[in-house]
Structures are given as C-alpha cells and as structure tokens.
C-alpha cells in the first residue's frame, strides 16, 4: 500500500531579489508502507531539499513552487498550522546529518524527549516526569543507549551517541515515515557502519517507511530495498521495486556513481571520479543536464531533455540511450560507457 506519493514536485530557492534556483525539478515518486528507499547523488543535486519538501519542512528561502504530495491519500502540500501539526503527529520525522543540529544544546536528553512528547500530546495525555523517564529509557534502549544518557547534555555525548539520541527523538512519536538525511556522514567509518546496522534493524523491527538520503552509493546499496538516483534536481533513475545491482541496465550517471564506490570484497579496486561538475541550478535545462560529463552523449542529448521512461524491470531511466527501447539501450552500451 502506498504511504506517500509525490507528483510533479518543484522546489525553488529565492535567496535574493530576482534570484531563483530550481533545486527540485518535476519530481514524482511513491513510497510503499514499510519500504526502505535510498536517494543518492552528488552533493548539491537536491536530495535534502526533496526530503524537506516531502515532509513539509521547507524553510524560506525555499518554496514548494508546484506539485502534489499525498500522505495516506491526503494532500499535505497545502496544509498549514494545526492541520499540518496534526499530520506530522505520528506522520513523519527527519534525522539530520549531525545529531547536534537536531538536539537542543542546553537541555538534557530527558527534557528533550519530554518536550517532544508534551508538544504532541501523544494519546492526549499529560506526561508525568516518571512517564517521560520510562518512555525515555525505552527509546534509548531501542537505539542501543543506556538510561544514564537521559541525564546528559548533547555536548557530553560522542558524535555517534548524539546521532543515536537524535534517532531516539525521531522515534518518540512512532512516525510512519523517517527521512534519514546523511545520518552517518559526519562520523568515522566504524561508528558509521554500526549506526547503519542499527538503522536497518530498527526499520525491519518497527516497520516504518524509511527514506535514506546519501551521496555515498555504497551506503545506499547496503541498506535499502530500492534506490533513486538524482542529478541536477531531477530523478534520473528509479529502480522501481527492484534492488539496484551493479552491472544491470542503468543511467550513465548511475554507472559513474558505481565507479566511485569501492566494494571492500573486490581484489582490485580502481576508483574513478566523475570529471566535470554539476550544472548551475539557476538555469533551465532544455537538454540533458548530464551531457557535458557523459561519455556516450550524442547529438540530441545536447538539445532535447530526456524524460523518465519506464524500462522493462519496472524501474525508470531518463536517458535517450538507456531509457528508451531495448535496442537503443543496447546501442548505447556499444557506444562505450
Ligand atoms: N539556503 C539556500 N539558499 C539558496 N540555495 C540553496 C540553499 N540550500 C540549497 N540551495 C541550492 O539547492 C541545491 C540543492 O541543495 P540540497 O538539497 O542541499 O542538495 P544535496 O542535499 O543533494 O546536497 C544546491 O545546489 C543549491 O544550489
Ligand atoms: S541522455 Fe545522452 S547525455 Fe544524457 S545521460 Fe543519456 S546518453 Fe548521456
Ligand atoms: Mg544534503
């Protein structure tokens, strides 16, 4: 069953007079109940902006210019005030890159859990100090922290512990959708791996829908059921119900991302970066935005923007060569990507 469906979402930043940056461009996607979906792409391609748009957390200078976002069939894009609060209550939560950003530096973890529970009056009840304590111990237990953390301030915790505490806060209202925006990027590799394992286990055990945003293809491949690839504000590949596998039929940008990631099990690992840089998002795109960096670009790539087209596997690819018919995809492959 579909939990969230976005259609034609456009998000614009208007940082100053006359300045407009189209950070998310005509994005449509759907998330099934209990699904773990990844969004991957280079820094600046619009992943976080999309995550905030889907959960109605955009802040000026960002605006949802157009689009429909339905959560359990209710269009939440136009909701404000109490209507939005009502929808957020148990609806969705966001975990950001640094736990420090999500936590209040001058309140203990106990107080912060209490703040969330009181603010949303889960079940209409008043939360006594003891009840907050008990729920706090339970939530910290879910993320592998012991009860002593309740009395501590964020600065008294390590980076990994802070991120776990931030996840405990996100779980407090038992949301149906959690967006994890680069949840492990600020942490060292060992802590990163342990935290990702915990997120996977939590998702499996509690059954919420998860959207994992990351610039790191290896993190997304390891954790998610399905990956969506973004480039310059657009979805260029959506694997549909398929798990993304290296070697399948992919957008040239997805293939380039694969080449940036090391499989630790492989003997010979040759990593390649993607030459060039992403385009300026203040300009419209009437051609393929990836063309200047694409090794198989041909004539029409420079003057016609490819649309996201379904490919046989149930997924979709936006590429003149890989996204259209099987024959032209094969021609593209022979073209030498
Ligand atoms: N506060 C802001 N003001 C103006 N433009 C912004 C702001 N934040 C992001 N952008 C623009 O939106 C684009 C997408 O940003 P973001 O969603 O943060 O990308 P990602 O999460 O993929 O790194 C950026 O490339 C930038 O051009
Ligand atoms: S449309 Fe053309 S330039 Fe764009 S990714 Fe496909 S082959 Fe490359
Ligand atoms: Mg981001």
PDB file of N, CA, C and O and ligand atoms in Angstrom, residues 251-253 288-292 294-298 301 304 306 318-322, ligand 2:
ATOM      1  N   UNK A 251      21.324   4.304 -15.899  1.00  0.00           N
ATOM      2  CA  UNK A 251      21.645   5.629 -16.434  1.00  0.00           C
ATOM      3  C   UNK A 251      23.174   5.800 -16.395  1.00  0.00           C
ATOM      4  O   UNK A 251      23.820   5.333 -15.438  1.00  0.00           O
ATOM      5  N   UNK A 252      23.754   6.482 -17.375  1.00  0.00           N
ATOM      6  CA  UNK A 252      25.208   6.676 -17.347  1.00  0.00           C
ATOM      7  C   UNK A 252      25.707   7.348 -16.053  1.00  0.00           C
ATOM      8  O   UNK A 252      26.821   7.062 -15.597  1.00  0.00           O
ATOM      9  N   UNK A 253      24.881   8.192 -15.450  1.00  0.00           N
ATOM     10  CA  UNK A 253      25.305   8.819 -14.192  1.00  0.00           C
ATOM     11  C   UNK A 253      25.357   7.774 -13.070  1.00  0.00           C
ATOM     12  O   UNK A 253      26.271   7.782 -12.248  1.00  0.00           O
ATOM     13  N   UNK A 288      19.993  17.415 -21.908  1.00  0.00           N
ATOM     14  CA  UNK A 288      20.321  16.511 -20.800  1.00  0.00           C
ATOM     15  C   UNK A 288      21.361  17.199 -19.921  1.00  0.00           C
ATOM     16  O   UNK A 288      22.457  17.530 -20.392  1.00  0.00           O
ATOM     17  N   UNK A 289      21.042  17.388 -18.643  1.00  0.00           N
ATOM     18  CA  UNK A 289      21.944  18.102 -17.738  1.00  0.00           C
ATOM     19  C   UNK A 289      23.269  17.367 -17.560  1.00  0.00           C
ATOM     20  O   UNK A 289      24.280  17.970 -17.199  1.00  0.00           O
ATOM     21  N   UNK A 290      23.264  16.052 -17.841  1.00  0.00           N
ATOM     22  CA  UNK A 290      24.486  15.268 -17.627  1.00  0.00           C
ATOM     23  C   UNK A 290      25.387  15.260 -18.877  1.00  0.00           C
ATOM     24  O   UNK A 290      26.524  14.799 -18.817  1.00  0.00           O
ATOM     25  N   UNK A 291      24.886  15.780 -19.990  1.00  0.00           N
ATOM     26  CA  UNK A 291      25.613  15.678 -21.267  1.00  0.00           C
ATOM     27  C   UNK A 291      27.084  16.117 -21.197  1.00  0.00           C
ATOM     28  O   UNK A 291      27.958  15.408 -21.713  1.00  0.00           O
ATOM     29  N   UNK A 292      27.414  17.249 -20.552  1.00  0.00           N
ATOM     30  CA  UNK A 292      28.830  17.663 -20.544  1.00  0.00           C
ATOM     31  C   UNK A 292      29.769  16.664 -19.863  1.00  0.00           C
ATOM     32  O   UNK A 292      30.977  16.705 -20.052  1.00  0.00           O
ATOM     33  N   UNK A 294      28.974  13.187 -19.776  1.00  0.00           N
ATOM     34  CA  UNK A 294      28.587  11.836 -20.192  1.00  0.00           C
ATOM     35  C   UNK A 294      29.488  11.334 -21.317  1.00  0.00           C
ATOM     36  O   UNK A 294      29.674  12.028 -22.327  1.00  0.00           O
ATOM     37  N   UNK A 295      30.010  10.127 -21.151  1.00  0.00           N
ATOM     38  CA  UNK A 295      30.950   9.597 -22.148  1.00  0.00           C
ATOM     39  C   UNK A 295      30.266   9.086 -23.412  1.00  0.00           C
ATOM     40  O   UNK A 295      30.933   8.799 -24.402  1.00  0.00           O
ATOM     41  N   UNK A 296      28.935   8.971 -23.387  1.00  0.00           N
ATOM     42  CA  UNK A 296      28.251   8.456 -24.578  1.00  0.00           C
ATOM     43  C   UNK A 296      27.263   9.468 -25.168  1.00  0.00           C
ATOM     44  O   UNK A 296      26.397   9.104 -25.964  1.00  0.00           O
ATOM     45  N   UNK A 297      27.400  10.732 -24.764  1.00  0.00           N
ATOM     46  CA  UNK A 297      26.459  11.753 -25.257  1.00  0.00           C
ATOM     47  C   UNK A 297      26.493  11.804 -26.778  1.00  0.00           C
ATOM     48  O   UNK A 297      27.543  11.654 -27.396  1.00  0.00           O
ATOM     49  N   UNK A 298      25.309  12.010 -27.365  1.00  0.00           N
ATOM     50  CA  UNK A 298      25.246  12.154 -28.813  1.00  0.00           C
ATOM     51  C   UNK A 298      24.415  13.403 -29.140  1.00  0.00           C
ATOM     52  O   UNK A 298      23.934  14.082 -28.227  1.00  0.00           O
ATOM     53  N   UNK A 301      21.236  14.652 -27.267  1.00  0.00           N
ATOM     54  CA  UNK A 301      21.428  14.864 -25.828  1.00  0.00           C
ATOM     55  C   UNK A 301      21.649  16.355 -25.530  1.00  0.00           C
ATOM     56  O   UNK A 301      21.352  16.827 -24.439  1.00  0.00           O
ATOM     57  N   UNK A 304      17.774  18.163 -26.411  1.00  0.00           N
ATOM     58  CA  UNK A 304      16.477  17.587 -26.028  1.00  0.00           C
ATOM     59  C   UNK A 304      16.620  16.922 -24.662  1.00  0.00           C
ATOM     60  O   UNK A 304      17.505  16.069 -24.474  1.00  0.00           O
ATOM     61  N   UNK A 306      15.910  14.350 -21.881  1.00  0.00           N
ATOM     62  CA  UNK A 306      15.279  13.021 -21.834  1.00  0.00           C
ATOM     63  C   UNK A 306      14.269  12.937 -20.691  1.00  0.00           C
ATOM     64  O   UNK A 306      14.499  13.466 -19.612  1.00  0.00           O
ATOM     65  N   UNK A 318      15.976   8.202 -17.160  1.00  0.00           N
ATOM     66  CA  UNK A 318      15.853   9.387 -18.015  1.00  0.00           C
ATOM     67  C   UNK A 318      17.119   9.526 -18.857  1.00  0.00           C
ATOM     68  O   UNK A 318      18.081  10.166 -18.438  1.00  0.00           O
ATOM     69  N   UNK A 319      17.123   8.852 -19.987  1.00  0.00           N
ATOM     70  CA  UNK A 319      18.302   8.903 -20.863  1.00  0.00           C
ATOM     71  C   UNK A 319      17.855   8.519 -22.267  1.00  0.00           C
ATOM     72  O   UNK A 319      17.133   7.533 -22.437  1.00  0.00           O
ATOM     73  N   UNK A 320      18.300   9.295 -23.274  1.00  0.00           N
ATOM     74  CA  UNK A 320      17.904   8.979 -24.645  1.00  0.00           C
ATOM     75  C   UNK A 320      18.391   7.596 -25.062  1.00  0.00           C
ATOM     76  O   UNK A 320      17.750   6.914 -25.856  1.00  0.00           O
ATOM     77  N   UNK A 321      19.518   7.158 -24.527  1.00  0.00           N
ATOM     78  CA  UNK A 321      20.079   5.883 -24.967  1.00  0.00           C
ATOM     79  C   UNK A 321      19.697   4.712 -24.065  1.00  0.00           C
ATOM     80  O   UNK A 321      19.469   3.608 -24.529  1.00  0.00           O
ATOM     81  N   UNK A 322      19.639   4.960 -22.772  1.00  0.00           N
ATOM     82  CA  UNK A 322      19.380   3.851 -21.845  1.00  0.00           C
ATOM     83  C   UNK A 322      17.933   3.741 -21.416  1.00  0.00           C
ATOM     84  O   UNK A 322      17.515   2.715 -20.887  1.00  0.00           O
TER      85      UNK A 322
HETATM   86  S1  LIG B   2      20.652  11.467 -22.491  1.00  0.00           S
HETATM   87 FE1  LIG B   2      22.607  11.438 -23.559  1.00  0.00          FE
HETATM   88  S2  LIG B   2      23.961  12.766 -22.359  1.00  0.00           S
HETATM   89 FE2  LIG B   2      22.190  12.278 -21.094  1.00  0.00          FE
HETATM   90  S3  LIG B   2      22.861  10.542 -19.901  1.00  0.00           S
HETATM   91 FE3  LIG B   2      21.813   9.724 -21.686  1.00  0.00          FE
HETATM   92  S4  LIG B   2      23.421   9.398 -23.219  1.00  0.00           S
HETATM   93 FE4  LIG B   2      24.283  10.694 -21.621  1.00  0.00          FE
END
